[in-house]
mmCIF file of C-alpha atoms in Angstrom:
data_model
loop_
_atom_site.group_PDB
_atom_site.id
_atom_site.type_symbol
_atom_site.label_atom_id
_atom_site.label_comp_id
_atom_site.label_asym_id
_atom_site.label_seq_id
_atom_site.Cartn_x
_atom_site.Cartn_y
_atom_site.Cartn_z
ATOM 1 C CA UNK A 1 -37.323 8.019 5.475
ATOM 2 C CA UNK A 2 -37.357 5.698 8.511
ATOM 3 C CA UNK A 3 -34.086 4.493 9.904
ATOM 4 C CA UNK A 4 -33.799 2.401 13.207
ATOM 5 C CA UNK A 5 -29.980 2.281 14.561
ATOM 6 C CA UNK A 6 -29.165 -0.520 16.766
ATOM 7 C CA UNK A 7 -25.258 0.064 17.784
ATOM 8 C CA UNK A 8 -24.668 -2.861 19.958
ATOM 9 C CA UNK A 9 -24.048 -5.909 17.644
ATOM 10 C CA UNK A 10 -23.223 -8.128 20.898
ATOM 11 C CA UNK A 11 -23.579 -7.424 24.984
ATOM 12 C CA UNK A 12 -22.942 -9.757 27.919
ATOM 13 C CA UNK A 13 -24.973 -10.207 31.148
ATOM 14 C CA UNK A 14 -24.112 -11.623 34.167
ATOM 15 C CA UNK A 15 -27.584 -13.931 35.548
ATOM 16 C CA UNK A 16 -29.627 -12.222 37.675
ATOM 17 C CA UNK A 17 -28.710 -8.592 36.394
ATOM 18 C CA UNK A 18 -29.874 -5.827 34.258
ATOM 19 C CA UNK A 19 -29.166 -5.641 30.983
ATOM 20 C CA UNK A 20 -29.911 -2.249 28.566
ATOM 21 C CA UNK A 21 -29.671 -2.808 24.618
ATOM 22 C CA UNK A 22 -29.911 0.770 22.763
ATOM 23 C CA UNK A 23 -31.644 2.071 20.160
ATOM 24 C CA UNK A 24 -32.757 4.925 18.141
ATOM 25 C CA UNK A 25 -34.917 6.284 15.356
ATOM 26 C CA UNK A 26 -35.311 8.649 12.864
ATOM 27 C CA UNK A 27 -39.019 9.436 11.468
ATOM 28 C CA UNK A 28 -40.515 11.856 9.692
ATOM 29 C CA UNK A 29 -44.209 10.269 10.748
ATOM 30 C CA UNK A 30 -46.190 12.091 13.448
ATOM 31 C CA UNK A 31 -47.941 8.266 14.603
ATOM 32 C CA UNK A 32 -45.508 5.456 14.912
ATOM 33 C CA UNK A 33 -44.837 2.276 17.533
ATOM 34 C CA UNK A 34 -41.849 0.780 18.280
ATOM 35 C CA UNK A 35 -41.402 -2.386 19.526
ATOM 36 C CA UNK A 36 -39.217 -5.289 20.445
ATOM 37 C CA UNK A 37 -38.196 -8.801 19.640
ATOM 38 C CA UNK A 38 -36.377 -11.722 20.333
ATOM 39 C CA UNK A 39 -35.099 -14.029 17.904
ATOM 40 C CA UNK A 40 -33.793 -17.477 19.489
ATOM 41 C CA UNK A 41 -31.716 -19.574 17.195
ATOM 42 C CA UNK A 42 -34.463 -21.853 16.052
ATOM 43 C CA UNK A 43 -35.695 -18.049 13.851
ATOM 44 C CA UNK A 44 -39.224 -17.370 15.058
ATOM 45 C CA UNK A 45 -39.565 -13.788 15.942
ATOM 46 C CA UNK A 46 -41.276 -13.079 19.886
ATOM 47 C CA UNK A 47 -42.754 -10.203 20.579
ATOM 48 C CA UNK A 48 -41.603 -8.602 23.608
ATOM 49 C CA UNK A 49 -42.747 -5.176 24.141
ATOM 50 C CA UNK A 50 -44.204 -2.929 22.079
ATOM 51 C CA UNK A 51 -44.559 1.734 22.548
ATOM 52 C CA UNK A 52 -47.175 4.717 20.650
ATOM 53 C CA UNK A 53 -45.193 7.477 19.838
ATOM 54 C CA UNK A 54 -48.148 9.012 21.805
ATOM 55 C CA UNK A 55 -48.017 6.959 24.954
ATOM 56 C CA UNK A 56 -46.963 8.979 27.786
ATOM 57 C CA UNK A 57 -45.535 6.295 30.302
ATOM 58 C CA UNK A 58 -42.920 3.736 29.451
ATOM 59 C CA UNK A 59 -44.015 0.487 28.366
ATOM 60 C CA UNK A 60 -43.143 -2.563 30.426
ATOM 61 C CA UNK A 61 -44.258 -6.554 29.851
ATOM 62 C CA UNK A 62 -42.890 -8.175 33.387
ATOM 63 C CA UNK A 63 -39.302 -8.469 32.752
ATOM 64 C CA UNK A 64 -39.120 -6.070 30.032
ATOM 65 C CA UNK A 65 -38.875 -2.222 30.013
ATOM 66 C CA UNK A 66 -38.981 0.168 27.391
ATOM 67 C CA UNK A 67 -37.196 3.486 27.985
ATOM 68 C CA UNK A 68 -38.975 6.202 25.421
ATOM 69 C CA UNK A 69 -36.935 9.191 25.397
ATOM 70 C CA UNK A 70 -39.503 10.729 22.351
ATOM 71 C CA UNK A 71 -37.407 14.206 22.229
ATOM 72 C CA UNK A 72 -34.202 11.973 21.846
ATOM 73 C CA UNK A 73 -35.720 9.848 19.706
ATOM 74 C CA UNK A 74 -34.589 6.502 21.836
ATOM 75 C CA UNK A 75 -36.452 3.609 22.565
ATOM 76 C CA UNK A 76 -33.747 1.270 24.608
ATOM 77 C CA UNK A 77 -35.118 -2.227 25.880
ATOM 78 C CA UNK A 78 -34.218 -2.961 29.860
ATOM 79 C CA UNK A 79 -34.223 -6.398 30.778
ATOM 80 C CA UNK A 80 -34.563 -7.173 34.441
ATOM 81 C CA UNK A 81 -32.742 -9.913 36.121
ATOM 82 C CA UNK A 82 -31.609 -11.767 33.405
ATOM 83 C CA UNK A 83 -31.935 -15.385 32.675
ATOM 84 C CA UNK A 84 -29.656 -17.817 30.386
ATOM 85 C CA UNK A 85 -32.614 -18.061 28.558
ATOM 86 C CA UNK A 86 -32.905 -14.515 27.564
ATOM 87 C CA UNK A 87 -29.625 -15.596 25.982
ATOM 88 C CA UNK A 88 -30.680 -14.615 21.712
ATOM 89 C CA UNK A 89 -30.668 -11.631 18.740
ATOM 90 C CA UNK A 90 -33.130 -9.099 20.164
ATOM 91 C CA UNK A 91 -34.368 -6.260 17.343
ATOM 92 C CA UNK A 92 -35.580 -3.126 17.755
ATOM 93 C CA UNK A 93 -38.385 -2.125 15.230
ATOM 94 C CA UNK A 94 -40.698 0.362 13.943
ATOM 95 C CA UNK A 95 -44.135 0.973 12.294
ATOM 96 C CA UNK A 96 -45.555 3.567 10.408
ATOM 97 C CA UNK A 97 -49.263 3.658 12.463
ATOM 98 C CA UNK A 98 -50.365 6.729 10.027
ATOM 99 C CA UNK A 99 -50.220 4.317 6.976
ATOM 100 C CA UNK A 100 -47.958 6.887 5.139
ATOM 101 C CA UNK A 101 -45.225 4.327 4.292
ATOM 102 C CA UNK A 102 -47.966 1.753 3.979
ATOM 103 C CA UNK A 103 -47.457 0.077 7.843
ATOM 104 C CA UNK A 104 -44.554 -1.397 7.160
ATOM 105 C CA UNK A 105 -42.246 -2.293 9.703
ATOM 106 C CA UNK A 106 -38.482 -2.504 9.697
ATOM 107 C CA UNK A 107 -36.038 -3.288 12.034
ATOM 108 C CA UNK A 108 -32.540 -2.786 13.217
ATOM 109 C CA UNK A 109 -29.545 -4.372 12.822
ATOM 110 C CA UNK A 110 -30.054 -6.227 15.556
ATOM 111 C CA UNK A 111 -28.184 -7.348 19.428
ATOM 112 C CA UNK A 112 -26.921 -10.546 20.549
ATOM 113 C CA UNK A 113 -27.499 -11.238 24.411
ATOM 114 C CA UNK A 114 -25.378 -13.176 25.626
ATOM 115 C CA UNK A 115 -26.332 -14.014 29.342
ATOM 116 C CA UNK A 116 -23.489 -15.495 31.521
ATOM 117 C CA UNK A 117 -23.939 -18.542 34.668
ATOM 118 C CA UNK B 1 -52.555 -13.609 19.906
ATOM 119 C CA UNK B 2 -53.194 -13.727 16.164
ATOM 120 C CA UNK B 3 -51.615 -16.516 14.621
ATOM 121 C CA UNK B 4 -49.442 -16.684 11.149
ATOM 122 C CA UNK B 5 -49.067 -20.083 9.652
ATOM 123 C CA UNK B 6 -45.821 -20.463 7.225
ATOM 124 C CA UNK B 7 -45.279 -23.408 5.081
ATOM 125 C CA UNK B 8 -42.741 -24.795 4.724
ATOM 126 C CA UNK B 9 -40.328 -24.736 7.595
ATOM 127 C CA UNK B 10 -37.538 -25.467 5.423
ATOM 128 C CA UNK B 11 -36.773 -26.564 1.520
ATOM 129 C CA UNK B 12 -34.033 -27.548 -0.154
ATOM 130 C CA UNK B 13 -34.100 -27.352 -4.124
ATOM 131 C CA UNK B 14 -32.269 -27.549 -6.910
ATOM 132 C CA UNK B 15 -30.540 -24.279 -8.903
ATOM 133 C CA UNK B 16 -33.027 -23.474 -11.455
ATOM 134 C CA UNK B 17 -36.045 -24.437 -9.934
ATOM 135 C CA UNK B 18 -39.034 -22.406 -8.486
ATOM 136 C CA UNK B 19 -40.233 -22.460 -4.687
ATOM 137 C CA UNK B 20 -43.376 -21.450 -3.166
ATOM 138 C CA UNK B 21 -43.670 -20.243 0.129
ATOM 139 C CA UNK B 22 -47.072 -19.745 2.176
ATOM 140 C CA UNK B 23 -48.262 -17.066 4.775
ATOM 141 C CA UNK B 24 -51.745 -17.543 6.245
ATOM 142 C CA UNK B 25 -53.171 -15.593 8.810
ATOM 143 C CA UNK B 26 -55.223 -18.105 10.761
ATOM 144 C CA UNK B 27 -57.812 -16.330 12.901
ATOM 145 C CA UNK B 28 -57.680 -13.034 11.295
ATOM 146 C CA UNK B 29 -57.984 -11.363 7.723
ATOM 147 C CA UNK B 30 -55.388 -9.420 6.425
ATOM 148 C CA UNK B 31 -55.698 -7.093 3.753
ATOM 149 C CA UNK B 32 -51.790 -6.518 3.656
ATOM 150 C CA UNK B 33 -48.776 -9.201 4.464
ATOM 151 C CA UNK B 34 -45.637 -8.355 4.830
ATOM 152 C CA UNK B 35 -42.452 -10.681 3.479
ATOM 153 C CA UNK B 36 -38.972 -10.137 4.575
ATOM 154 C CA UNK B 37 -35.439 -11.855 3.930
ATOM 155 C CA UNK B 38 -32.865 -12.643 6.669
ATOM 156 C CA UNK B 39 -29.766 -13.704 6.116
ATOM 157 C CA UNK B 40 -27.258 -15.367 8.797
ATOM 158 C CA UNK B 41 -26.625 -13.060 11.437
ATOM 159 C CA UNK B 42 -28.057 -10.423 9.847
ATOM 160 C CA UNK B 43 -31.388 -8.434 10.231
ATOM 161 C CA UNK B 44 -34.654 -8.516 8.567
ATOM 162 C CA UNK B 45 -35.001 -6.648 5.184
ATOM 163 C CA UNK B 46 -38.507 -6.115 4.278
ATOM 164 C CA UNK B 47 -39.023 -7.450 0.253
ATOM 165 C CA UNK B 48 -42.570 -6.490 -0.242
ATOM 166 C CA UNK B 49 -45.755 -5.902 0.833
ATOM 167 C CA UNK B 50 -48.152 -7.789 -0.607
ATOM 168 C CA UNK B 51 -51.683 -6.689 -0.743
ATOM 169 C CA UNK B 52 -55.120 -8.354 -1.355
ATOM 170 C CA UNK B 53 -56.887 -8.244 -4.758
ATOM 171 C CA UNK B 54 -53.997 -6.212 -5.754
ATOM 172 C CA UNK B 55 -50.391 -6.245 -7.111
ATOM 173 C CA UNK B 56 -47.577 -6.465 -4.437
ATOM 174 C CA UNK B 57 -45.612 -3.295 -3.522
ATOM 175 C CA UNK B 58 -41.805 -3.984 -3.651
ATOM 176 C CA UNK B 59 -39.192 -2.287 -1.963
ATOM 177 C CA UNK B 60 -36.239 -0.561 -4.441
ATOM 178 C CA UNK B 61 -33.660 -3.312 -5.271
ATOM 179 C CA UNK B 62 -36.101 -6.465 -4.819
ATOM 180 C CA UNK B 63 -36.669 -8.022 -8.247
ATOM 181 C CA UNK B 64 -40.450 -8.512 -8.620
ATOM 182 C CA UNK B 65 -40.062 -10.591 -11.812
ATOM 183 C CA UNK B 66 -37.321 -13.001 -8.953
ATOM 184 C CA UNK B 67 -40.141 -13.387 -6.668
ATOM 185 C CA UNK B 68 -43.931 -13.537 -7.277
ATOM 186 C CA UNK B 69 -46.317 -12.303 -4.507
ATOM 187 C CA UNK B 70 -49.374 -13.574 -4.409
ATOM 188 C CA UNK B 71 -52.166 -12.371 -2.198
ATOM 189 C CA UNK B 72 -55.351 -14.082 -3.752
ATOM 190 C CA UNK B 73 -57.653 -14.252 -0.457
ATOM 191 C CA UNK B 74 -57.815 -12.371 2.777
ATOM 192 C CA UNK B 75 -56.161 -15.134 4.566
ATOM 193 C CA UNK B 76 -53.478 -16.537 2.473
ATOM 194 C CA UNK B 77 -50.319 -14.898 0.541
ATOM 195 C CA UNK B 78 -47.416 -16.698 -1.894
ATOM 196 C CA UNK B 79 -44.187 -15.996 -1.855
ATOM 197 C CA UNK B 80 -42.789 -17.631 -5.191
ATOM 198 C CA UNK B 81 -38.980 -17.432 -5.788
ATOM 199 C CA UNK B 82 -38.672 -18.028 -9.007
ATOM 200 C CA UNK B 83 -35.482 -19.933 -10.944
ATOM 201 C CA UNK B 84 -33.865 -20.028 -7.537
ATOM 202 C CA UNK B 85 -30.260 -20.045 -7.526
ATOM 203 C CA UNK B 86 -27.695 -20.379 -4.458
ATOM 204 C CA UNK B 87 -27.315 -16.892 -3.393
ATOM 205 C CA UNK B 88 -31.592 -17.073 -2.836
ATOM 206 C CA UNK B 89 -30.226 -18.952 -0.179
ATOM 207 C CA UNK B 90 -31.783 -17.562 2.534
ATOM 208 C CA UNK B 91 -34.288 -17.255 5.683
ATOM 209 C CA UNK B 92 -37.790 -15.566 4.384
ATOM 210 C CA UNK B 93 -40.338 -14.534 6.845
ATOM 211 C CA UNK B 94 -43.627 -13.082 6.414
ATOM 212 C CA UNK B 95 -45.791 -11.454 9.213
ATOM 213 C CA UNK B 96 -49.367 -9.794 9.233
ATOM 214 C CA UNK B 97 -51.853 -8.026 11.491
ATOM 215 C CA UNK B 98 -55.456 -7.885 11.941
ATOM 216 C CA UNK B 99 -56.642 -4.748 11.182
ATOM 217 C CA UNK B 100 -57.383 -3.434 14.780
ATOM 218 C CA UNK B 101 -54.400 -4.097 15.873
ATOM 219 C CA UNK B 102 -51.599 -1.796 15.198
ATOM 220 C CA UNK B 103 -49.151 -2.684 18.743
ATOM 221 C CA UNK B 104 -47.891 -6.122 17.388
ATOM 222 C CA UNK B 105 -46.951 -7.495 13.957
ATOM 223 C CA UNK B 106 -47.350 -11.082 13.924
ATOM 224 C CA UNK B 107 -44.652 -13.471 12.638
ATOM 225 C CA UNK B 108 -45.050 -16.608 10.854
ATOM 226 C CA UNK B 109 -42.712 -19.389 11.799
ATOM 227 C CA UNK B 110 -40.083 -18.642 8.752
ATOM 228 C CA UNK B 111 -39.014 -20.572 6.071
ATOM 229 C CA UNK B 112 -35.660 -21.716 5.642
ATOM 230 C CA UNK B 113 -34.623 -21.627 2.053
ATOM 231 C CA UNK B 114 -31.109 -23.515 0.617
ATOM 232 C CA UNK B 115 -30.607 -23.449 -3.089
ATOM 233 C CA UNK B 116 -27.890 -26.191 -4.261
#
């Protein structure tokens, strides 16, 4: 079965610095992505970043990073020099890309940013 | 991007009554939607997936008889949550993909349900 693990419920970020928010995964499925969202308080989900289990550099969308570790099965979001806006729930997810569990996605628990003035 | 229309943003109804929710993919067919259920501060639990011309697959625990999925075109799926009462209280999001693209689920806007 799939299971993403998100252990940070909440972080804090000074403005202007890096920020790290973990996670990991456990799959069975030899073809999978992972990805990243935000989720501001008004609910709609942003896409942020998104990783193939068969991509061999890290993914990375301008301020956003995504540190695969495939062996360690970790796929932590790095957010460069944040902004109060980057200030929301951010959730790790993953999808089944061989259609064995029917491409579903599911997600993590979830971590709220909290960036600091 | 591909773009997921939900309707409506919000609704408020009565204990007993049934709601329908919409999910339409707007410049894209999809074969296969996707409906979760988020409640405060909590994450996204996927309910079903609801497939085209077919019935809806639900996940173990989700009451298919509670809520109806209805995926009648390629462009357009119903969530129905039927005899709604106050712990259906809840946020309820769908998303969908076209089918070349497997690096981004698209989200519609989410529907903000209160039963009272």
């Amino acid at each position: 079965a799939q299971k993403i693990t998100q252990t940070q419920p909440g972080m804090f970020v000074q403005e202007k610095e890096a920020v790290t928010l973990d996670c990991t995964y456990d799959t069975s499925d030899p073809s999978y992505g992972l990805f990243w969202y935000k989720q501001p308080s008004s609910g709609e989900m942003i896409f942020l970043i998104y990783q193939g289990s068969y991509d061999q550099q890290n993914a990375t969308e301008g301020r956003y990073s995504l540190n695969f570790q495939k062996a360690r099965k970790s796929a932590n979001l790095v957010i460069s020099a944040s902004q109060l806006g980057d200030s929301a729930m951010y959730f790790c997810a993953m999808r089944d890309l061989a259609g064995t569990g029917g491409f579903k996605t599911i997600f993590g628990a979830g971590t709220r940013l909290f960036v600091k003035a | 991007g591909a773009v997921v229309s939900q309707h409506p943003s919000w609704v408020i109804c009565k204990s007993g009554t049934s709601v329908k929710i919409e999910c339409r993919s707007l410049d894209f067919q999809a074969t296969t939607m996707f409906w979760y259920r988020q409640f405060p501060k909590q994450s996204l639990m996927l309910m079903a997936t609801s497939n085209e011309g077919s019935k809806a697959t639900y996940e173990q625990g989700v009451e298919k008889d509670k809520f109806l999925i209805n995926h009648a075109s390629l462009t357009l799926s119903t969530l129905t949550v039927t005899s709604a009462h106050p712990e259906d209280s809840s946020f309820y999001i769908c998303s969908a993909s076209p089918p070349t693209v497997n690096t981004e689920a698209f989200f519609g806007q989410g529907t903000r349900l209160t039963v009272v």
